[in-house]
CSV table of N, CA, C and O in Angstrom, one decimal:
chain,number,residue,atom,x,y,z
A,22,TYR,N,16.7,-9.5,-19.5
A,22,TYR,CA,18.0,-10.1,-19.6
A,22,TYR,C,17.4,-9.7,-21.5
A,22,TYR,O,16.3,-10.0,-22.3
A,23,LYS,N,18.3,-9.4,-22.4
A,23,LYS,CA,18.1,-8.8,-23.5
A,23,LYS,C,18.9,-10.0,-24.4
A,23,LYS,O,20.2,-10.2,-23.7
A,24,VAL,N,18.5,-10.1,-26.1
A,24,VAL,CA,19.1,-11.2,-26.4
A,24,VAL,C,20.8,-10.6,-26.9
A,24,VAL,O,21.3,-11.7,-26.7
A,25,ASP,N,21.1,-9.6,-27.2
A,25,ASP,CA,22.3,-8.8,-27.4
A,25,ASP,C,23.2,-9.3,-26.0
A,25,ASP,O,24.0,-9.6,-26.1
A,26,ASP,N,22.5,-9.1,-24.6
A,26,ASP,CA,23.6,-9.7,-23.2
A,26,ASP,C,23.8,-11.0,-23.5
A,26,ASP,O,24.8,-11.7,-23.1
A,27,LEU,N,23.0,-12.1,-24.1
A,27,LEU,CA,23.1,-13.3,-23.9
A,27,LEU,C,23.9,-14.0,-25.3
A,27,LEU,O,24.4,-15.3,-25.1
A,28,CYS,N,24.3,-13.3,-26.1
A,28,CYS,CA,24.7,-13.9,-27.5
A,28,CYS,C,26.0,-14.3,-27.4
A,28,CYS,O,25.8,-15.8,-27.6
A,29,ASN,N,26.6,-14.0,-26.9
A,29,ASN,CA,28.0,-14.6,-26.2
A,29,ASN,C,27.9,-15.8,-25.6
A,29,ASN,O,28.4,-16.4,-25.0
A,30,ARG,N,26.9,-15.8,-24.4
A,30,ARG,CA,26.9,-16.9,-23.5
A,30,ARG,C,25.8,-17.9,-24.1
A,30,ARG,O,25.8,-19.3,-22.9
A,31,LEU,N,25.1,-18.2,-25.2
A,31,LEU,CA,24.5,-19.0,-25.1
A,31,LEU,C,25.2,-20.6,-25.9
A,31,LEU,O,26.2,-20.0,-26.3
A,32,THR,N,24.5,-21.1,-25.4
A,32,THR,CA,25.4,-22.7,-26.0
A,32,THR,C,25.2,-22.9,-27.1
A,32,THR,O,24.1,-22.5,-27.4
A,33,PRO,N,25.4,-23.4,-27.9
A,33,PRO,CA,25.3,-24.0,-29.4
A,33,PRO,C,23.9,-24.4,-29.3
A,33,PRO,O,23.5,-25.1,-28.6
A,34,GLN,N,23.5,-24.0,-30.6
A,34,GLN,CA,22.3,-24.8,-31.1
A,34,GLN,C,22.1,-26.2,-31.1
A,34,GLN,O,23.2,-26.8,-31.3
A,35,SER,N,21.3,-26.9,-30.5
A,35,SER,CA,21.2,-28.5,-30.3
A,35,SER,C,20.3,-28.2,-31.7
A,35,SER,O,19.9,-27.8,-32.1
A,36,SER,N,19.8,-30.0,-31.4
A,36,SER,CA,18.9,-30.4,-32.7
A,36,SER,C,17.5,-30.0,-32.3
A,36,SER,O,16.7,-30.4,-32.9
A,37,TYR,N,17.3,-29.7,-31.3
A,37,TYR,CA,16.1,-29.2,-30.5
A,37,TYR,C,15.5,-28.5,-31.6
A,37,TYR,O,15.6,-27.3,-32.1
A,38,ALA,N,14.0,-29.2,-32.5
A,38,ALA,CA,13.3,-28.0,-33.1
A,38,ALA,C,12.3,-27.6,-32.2
A,38,ALA,O,11.6,-28.2,-31.8
A,39,PHE,N,12.1,-26.3,-31.7
A,39,PHE,CA,11.5,-25.7,-31.0
A,39,PHE,C,10.2,-25.4,-31.3
A,39,PHE,O,9.5,-25.1,-32.9
A,40,ARG,N,9.2,-25.6,-30.5
A,40,ARG,CA,7.8,-25.2,-30.5
A,40,ARG,C,8.0,-23.9,-29.4
A,40,ARG,O,8.1,-23.8,-28.3
A,41,LEU,N,7.1,-22.7,-30.2
A,41,LEU,CA,6.9,-21.8,-29.1
A,41,LEU,C,6.4,-21.7,-28.1
A,41,LEU,O,5.2,-22.1,-28.5
A,42,GLY,N,6.6,-21.5,-27.1
A,42,GLY,CA,6.3,-21.5,-25.9
A,42,GLY,C,6.4,-22.7,-25.0
A,42,GLY,O,6.2,-23.2,-23.5
A,43,ASP,N,7.1,-23.9,-25.6
A,43,ASP,CA,7.6,-25.0,-25.2
A,43,ASP,C,9.0,-25.0,-24.5
A,43,ASP,O,10.0,-25.3,-24.9
A,44,VAL,N,8.6,-24.5,-23.3
A,44,VAL,CA,10.1,-24.5,-22.8
A,44,VAL,C,10.9,-25.6,-22.2
A,44,VAL,O,12.1,-25.7,-22.6
A,45,ASP,N,9.9,-26.1,-21.5
A,45,ASP,CA,10.9,-27.4,-21.1
A,45,ASP,C,11.0,-28.6,-21.7
A,45,ASP,O,10.9,-30.1,-21.7
A,46,LYS,N,10.6,-28.3,-23.1
A,46,LYS,CA,10.7,-29.1,-24.5
A,46,LYS,C,9.9,-30.6,-24.5
A,46,LYS,O,10.6,-31.6,-25.0
A,47,ASP,N,8.7,-30.9,-23.8
A,47,ASP,CA,7.8,-32.3,-23.5
A,47,ASP,C,6.6,-31.8,-24.9
A,47,ASP,O,6.5,-32.8,-24.8
A,48,GLY,N,7.0,-30.8,-25.6
A,48,GLY,CA,5.8,-31.3,-26.9
A,48,GLY,C,4.8,-30.2,-26.7
A,48,GLY,O,3.7,-30.1,-27.5
A,49,LEU,N,4.6,-30.0,-25.5
A,49,LEU,CA,3.2,-29.7,-24.8
A,49,LEU,C,3.5,-27.9,-24.2
A,49,LEU,O,4.5,-27.7,-23.9
A,50,ILE,N,2.6,-27.3,-24.0
A,50,ILE,CA,2.7,-25.9,-23.6
A,50,ILE,C,1.8,-26.1,-22.3
A,50,ILE,O,0.3,-26.2,-22.6
A,51,THR,N,2.3,-26.0,-21.3
A,51,THR,CA,1.3,-26.1,-20.5
A,51,THR,C,2.4,-24.8,-18.9
A,51,THR,O,2.8,-24.3,-19.4
A,52,ALA,N,1.4,-25.0,-18.0
A,52,ALA,CA,2.0,-24.0,-16.8
A,52,ALA,C,3.0,-24.6,-16.3
A,52,ALA,O,3.9,-23.6,-16.3
A,53,ASN,N,3.8,-25.6,-16.8
A,53,ASN,CA,4.9,-25.8,-16.2
A,53,ASN,C,5.9,-25.3,-17.4
A,53,ASN,O,7.3,-24.9,-16.5
A,54,ASP,N,5.4,-24.8,-18.2
A,54,ASP,CA,6.7,-23.8,-19.1
A,54,ASP,C,6.9,-22.8,-18.8
A,54,ASP,O,8.2,-22.5,-18.8
A,55,ALA,N,5.7,-21.9,-18.4
A,55,ALA,CA,5.8,-20.9,-17.6
A,55,ALA,C,6.5,-20.8,-16.5
A,55,ALA,O,7.2,-19.9,-16.1
A,56,SER,N,6.1,-21.4,-15.8
A,56,SER,CA,7.2,-21.7,-14.2
A,56,SER,C,8.5,-22.1,-14.6
A,56,SER,O,9.3,-21.4,-13.4
A,57,LYS,N,9.0,-23.0,-15.4
A,57,LYS,CA,10.4,-23.3,-15.7
A,57,LYS,C,11.0,-22.0,-15.9
A,57,LYS,O,12.0,-21.6,-15.7
A,58,LEU,N,10.1,-21.5,-17.0
A,58,LEU,CA,10.8,-19.8,-17.6
A,58,LEU,C,11.1,-18.9,-16.2
A,58,LEU,O,11.8,-17.8,-16.2
A,59,LEU,N,10.1,-18.7,-15.9
A,59,LEU,CA,10.0,-17.6,-14.4
A,59,LEU,C,11.5,-18.3,-13.8
A,59,LEU,O,12.0,-17.5,-13.0
A,60,SER,N,11.3,-19.8,-13.2
A,60,SER,CA,12.7,-19.3,-12.4
A,60,SER,C,13.8,-19.6,-12.8
A,60,SER,O,14.8,-18.9,-12.1
A,61,ASP,N,14.0,-20.1,-14.1
A,61,ASP,CA,14.8,-19.5,-14.8
A,61,ASP,C,15.6,-18.1,-14.9
A,61,ASP,O,16.7,-17.6,-15.3
A,62,ILE,N,14.7,-17.7,-15.2
A,62,ILE,CA,15.0,-16.0,-15.3
A,62,ILE,C,15.3,-15.6,-13.8
A,62,ILE,O,16.2,-14.6,-13.7
A,63,ASN,N,14.7,-15.9,-12.7
A,63,ASN,CA,15.3,-15.4,-11.4
A,63,ASN,C,16.4,-16.1,-10.9
A,63,ASN,O,17.0,-15.4,-10.3
A,64,LEU,N,16.6,-17.0,-11.5
A,64,LEU,CA,18.3,-18.0,-11.3
A,64,LEU,C,19.2,-17.7,-12.0
A,64,LEU,O,20.1,-18.3,-12.2
A,65,ASN,N,18.8,-16.7,-12.9
A,65,ASN,CA,19.8,-16.8,-14.2
A,65,ASN,C,20.7,-17.9,-15.1
A,65,ASN,O,21.1,-17.7,-15.4
A,66,ARG,N,19.1,-18.7,-15.0
A,66,ARG,CA,19.7,-19.8,-15.6
A,66,ARG,C,19.6,-19.5,-17.2
A,66,ARG,O,19.9,-20.3,-18.0
A,67,ILE,N,19.1,-18.7,-17.5
A,67,ILE,CA,18.9,-18.4,-19.2
A,67,ILE,C,20.0,-18.5,-19.6
A,67,ILE,O,20.1,-18.1,-21.1
A,68,TYR,N,21.0,-17.7,-19.3
A,68,TYR,CA,22.2,-17.8,-19.6
A,68,TYR,C,22.7,-19.0,-20.0
A,68,TYR,O,23.9,-19.1,-20.9
A,69,ASN,N,22.0,-19.9,-19.7
A,69,ASN,CA,22.5,-21.7,-20.3
A,69,ASN,C,21.7,-22.4,-21.4
A,69,ASN,O,21.7,-22.9,-22.0
A,70,TYR,N,20.6,-21.3,-21.6
A,70,TYR,CA,19.7,-21.7,-22.6
A,70,TYR,C,20.2,-21.8,-24.3
A,70,TYR,O,21.3,-20.9,-24.6
A,71,SER,N,20.3,-22.6,-25.2
A,71,SER,CA,20.3,-22.3,-26.4
A,71,SER,C,20.1,-21.6,-27.3
A,71,SER,O,18.5,-21.5,-26.4
A,72,TYR,N,20.7,-21.4,-28.5
A,72,TYR,CA,19.3,-20.1,-29.3
A,72,TYR,C,18.1,-20.7,-29.4
A,72,TYR,O,17.4,-19.8,-29.1
A,73,SER,N,17.7,-22.0,-29.7
A,73,SER,CA,16.6,-22.4,-29.7
A,73,SER,C,15.7,-22.0,-28.6
A,73,SER,O,14.5,-22.3,-28.8
A,74,GLU,N,16.3,-22.5,-27.8
A,74,GLU,CA,15.6,-22.5,-26.6
A,74,GLU,C,15.3,-20.9,-26.3
A,74,GLU,O,14.2,-20.8,-25.7
A,75,PHE,N,16.2,-20.5,-26.2
A,75,PHE,CA,15.9,-18.9,-26.0
A,75,PHE,C,14.3,-18.4,-26.9
A,75,PHE,O,13.6,-17.6,-26.4
A,76,ILE,N,14.5,-18.5,-28.1
A,76,ILE,CA,13.4,-18.5,-29.2
A,76,ILE,C,12.2,-19.0,-29.0
A,76,ILE,O,11.2,-18.3,-29.4
A,77,ALA,N,12.4,-20.0,-28.1
A,77,ALA,CA,11.4,-20.9,-27.9
A,77,ALA,C,10.4,-20.1,-26.9
A,77,ALA,O,9.0,-20.0,-26.4
A,78,ALA,N,11.4,-19.7,-25.9
A,78,ALA,CA,11.0,-19.0,-24.8
A,78,ALA,C,10.3,-17.2,-24.8
A,78,ALA,O,9.3,-16.5,-24.0
A,79,ASP,N,10.8,-16.9,-26.0
A,79,ASP,CA,10.5,-15.2,-26.5
A,79,ASP,C,9.4,-15.3,-27.1
A,79,ASP,O,9.5,-15.0,-28.3
A,80,VAL,N,8.5,-15.8,-26.3
A,80,VAL,CA,7.1,-15.7,-27.3
A,80,VAL,C,6.6,-14.3,-27.4
A,80,VAL,O,6.0,-14.1,-28.6
A,81,ASP,N,7.0,-13.2,-27.0
A,81,ASP,CA,6.5,-11.7,-27.2
A,81,ASP,C,7.7,-11.2,-28.6
A,81,ASP,O,7.5,-10.2,-29.0
A,82,ASP,N,8.3,-11.9,-28.5
A,82,ASP,CA,9.7,-11.6,-29.7
A,82,ASP,C,9.7,-10.6,-29.7
A,82,ASP,O,10.6,-9.5,-30.1
A,83,ASN,N,10.4,-10.0,-28.4
A,83,ASN,CA,11.2,-8.6,-28.1
A,83,ASN,C,12.6,-8.6,-27.7
A,83,ASN,O,13.2,-7.8,-27.5
A,84,GLY,N,13.2,-9.7,-28.2
A,84,GLY,CA,14.5,-10.2,-27.6
A,84,GLY,C,14.8,-10.1,-26.0
A,84,GLY,O,15.8,-10.4,-25.8
A,85,ASN,N,13.6,-10.0,-25.2
A,85,ASN,CA,14.2,-10.4,-23.7
A,85,ASN,C,13.4,-11.3,-23.4
A,85,ASN,O,11.9,-12.0,-23.7
A,86,LEU,N,13.8,-12.2,-22.0
A,86,LEU,CA,13.4,-13.1,-21.6
A,86,LEU,C,12.7,-12.4,-20.2
A,86,LEU,O,13.3,-12.1,-19.3
A,87,THR,N,11.1,-12.3,-20.1
A,87,THR,CA,10.7,-11.5,-19.0
A,87,THR,C,9.3,-12.4,-18.6
A,87,THR,O,9.0,-13.2,-19.0
A,88,ALA,N,9.1,-11.9,-17.4
A,88,ALA,CA,7.7,-12.4,-17.0
A,88,ALA,C,6.5,-12.3,-17.8
A,88,ALA,O,5.5,-13.0,-17.5
A,89,ASN,N,6.5,-11.0,-18.5
A,89,ASN,CA,5.6,-11.0,-19.8
A,89,ASN,C,5.8,-12.3,-20.3
A,89,ASN,O,4.2,-13.0,-20.8
A,90,ASP,N,6.6,-13.0,-21.3
A,90,ASP,CA,6.9,-14.3,-21.7
A,90,ASP,C,6.2,-15.1,-20.8
A,90,ASP,O,5.1,-15.9,-21.7
A,91,CYS,N,6.3,-15.7,-19.5
A,91,CYS,CA,5.5,-16.3,-18.6
A,91,CYS,C,4.1,-16.3,-19.1
A,91,CYS,O,3.4,-17.0,-18.8
A,92,ALA,N,3.6,-14.9,-18.8
A,92,ALA,CA,2.2,-14.4,-18.7
A,92,ALA,C,1.2,-14.8,-20.2
A,92,ALA,O,0.3,-15.6,-20.0
A,93,TYR,N,2.1,-14.6,-21.0
A,93,TYR,CA,1.4,-15.5,-22.1
A,93,TYR,C,2.1,-16.3,-22.4
A,93,TYR,O,0.7,-17.0,-23.0
A,94,ILE,N,2.6,-17.5,-22.0
A,94,ILE,CA,2.7,-18.8,-22.2
A,94,ILE,C,1.1,-19.5,-21.2
A,94,ILE,O,0.7,-20.0,-21.8
A,95,HIS,N,1.0,-18.8,-19.9
A,95,HIS,CA,-0.1,-19.0,-19.2
A,95,HIS,C,-1.3,-18.8,-20.0
A,95,HIS,O,-2.8,-19.4,-20.1
A,96,GLN,N,-1.4,-17.5,-20.4
A,96,GLN,CA,-3.0,-17.2,-21.5
A,96,GLN,C,-3.1,-18.4,-22.5
A,96,GLN,O,-4.2,-18.7,-22.6
A,97,LYS,N,-1.7,-18.8,-23.4
A,97,LYS,CA,-2.0,-19.5,-24.1
A,97,LYS,C,-2.7,-21.2,-23.7
A,97,LYS,O,-3.1,-21.8,-24.0
A,98,VAL,N,-2.1,-21.6,-22.4
A,98,VAL,CA,-2.7,-22.5,-21.4
A,98,VAL,C,-4.1,-22.4,-21.3
A,98,VAL,O,-5.0,-23.6,-21.6
A,99,LEU,N,-4.4,-21.1,-21.3
A,99,LEU,CA,-5.9,-21.5,-20.6
A,99,LEU,C,-6.7,-20.6,-22.0
A,99,LEU,O,-8.1,-21.3,-21.7
A,100,ASP,N,-6.1,-20.5,-23.4
A,100,ASP,CA,-6.9,-20.4,-23.9
A,100,ASP,C,-6.4,-20.7,-25.5
A,100,ASP,O,-5.2,-20.1,-25.7
A,101,GLY,N,-6.0,-22.2,-25.7
A,101,GLY,CA,-5.3,-22.6,-26.7
A,101,GLY,C,-5.6,-22.0,-27.9
A,101,GLY,O,-4.7,-21.9,-29.0
A,102,SER,N,-6.6,-21.3,-28.3
A,102,SER,CA,-6.7,-20.0,-29.8
A,102,SER,C,-6.1,-18.8,-29.3
A,102,SER,O,-5.5,-18.3,-30.5
A,103,PHE,N,-5.2,-18.7,-28.8
A,103,PHE,CA,-4.6,-17.6,-28.2
A,103,PHE,C,-3.4,-17.6,-28.9
A,103,PHE,O,-2.7,-18.9,-29.1
A,104,GLU,N,-2.9,-16.4,-29.8
A,104,GLU,CA,-1.7,-16.2,-30.4
A,104,GLU,C,-0.8,-15.9,-29.7
A,104,GLU,O,-1.0,-14.6,-29.2
A,105,PHE,N,0.3,-16.0,-30.0
A,105,PHE,CA,1.6,-15.2,-29.2
A,105,PHE,C,1.7,-14.4,-30.2
A,105,PHE,O,1.4,-14.3,-31.4
A,106,PRO,N,2.7,-13.0,-29.4
A,106,PRO,CA,3.1,-12.0,-30.5
A,106,PRO,C,3.7,-12.4,-31.5
A,106,PRO,O,3.7,-11.9,-32.4
A,107,ALA,N,4.8,-13.6,-30.9
A,107,ALA,CA,5.6,-13.6,-32.0
A,107,ALA,C,5.0,-14.8,-33.2
A,107,ALA,O,5.7,-14.9,-34.2
A,108,GLU,N,3.9,-15.3,-33.1
A,108,GLU,CA,2.9,-15.8,-33.8
A,108,GLU,C,2.3,-15.0,-35.2
A,108,GLU,O,1.8,-15.4,-36.1
A,109,LYS,N,2.6,-13.3,-34.8
A,109,LYS,CA,1.6,-12.6,-35.5
A,109,LYS,C,2.3,-12.0,-36.6
A,109,LYS,O,3.2,-12.1,-36.4
């Protein structure tokens, strides 16, 4: 899914101050974040993401939400020093 495809479908920005990779907004980056993102991609629920939720999930900063973002989140869980591509 590309950000251009979602622009008109994203919900208004909330007051949520996002943390890159924290898809479930619990303040932590865990395997649950990757699982939620993958589930939301498969079930087309990313169309309900706010702008900040989309940015938090797009950890490779390519304007798409894909399984690659999930893999990067898992990598961060396994290695806390790992930097998301969007952080570079």
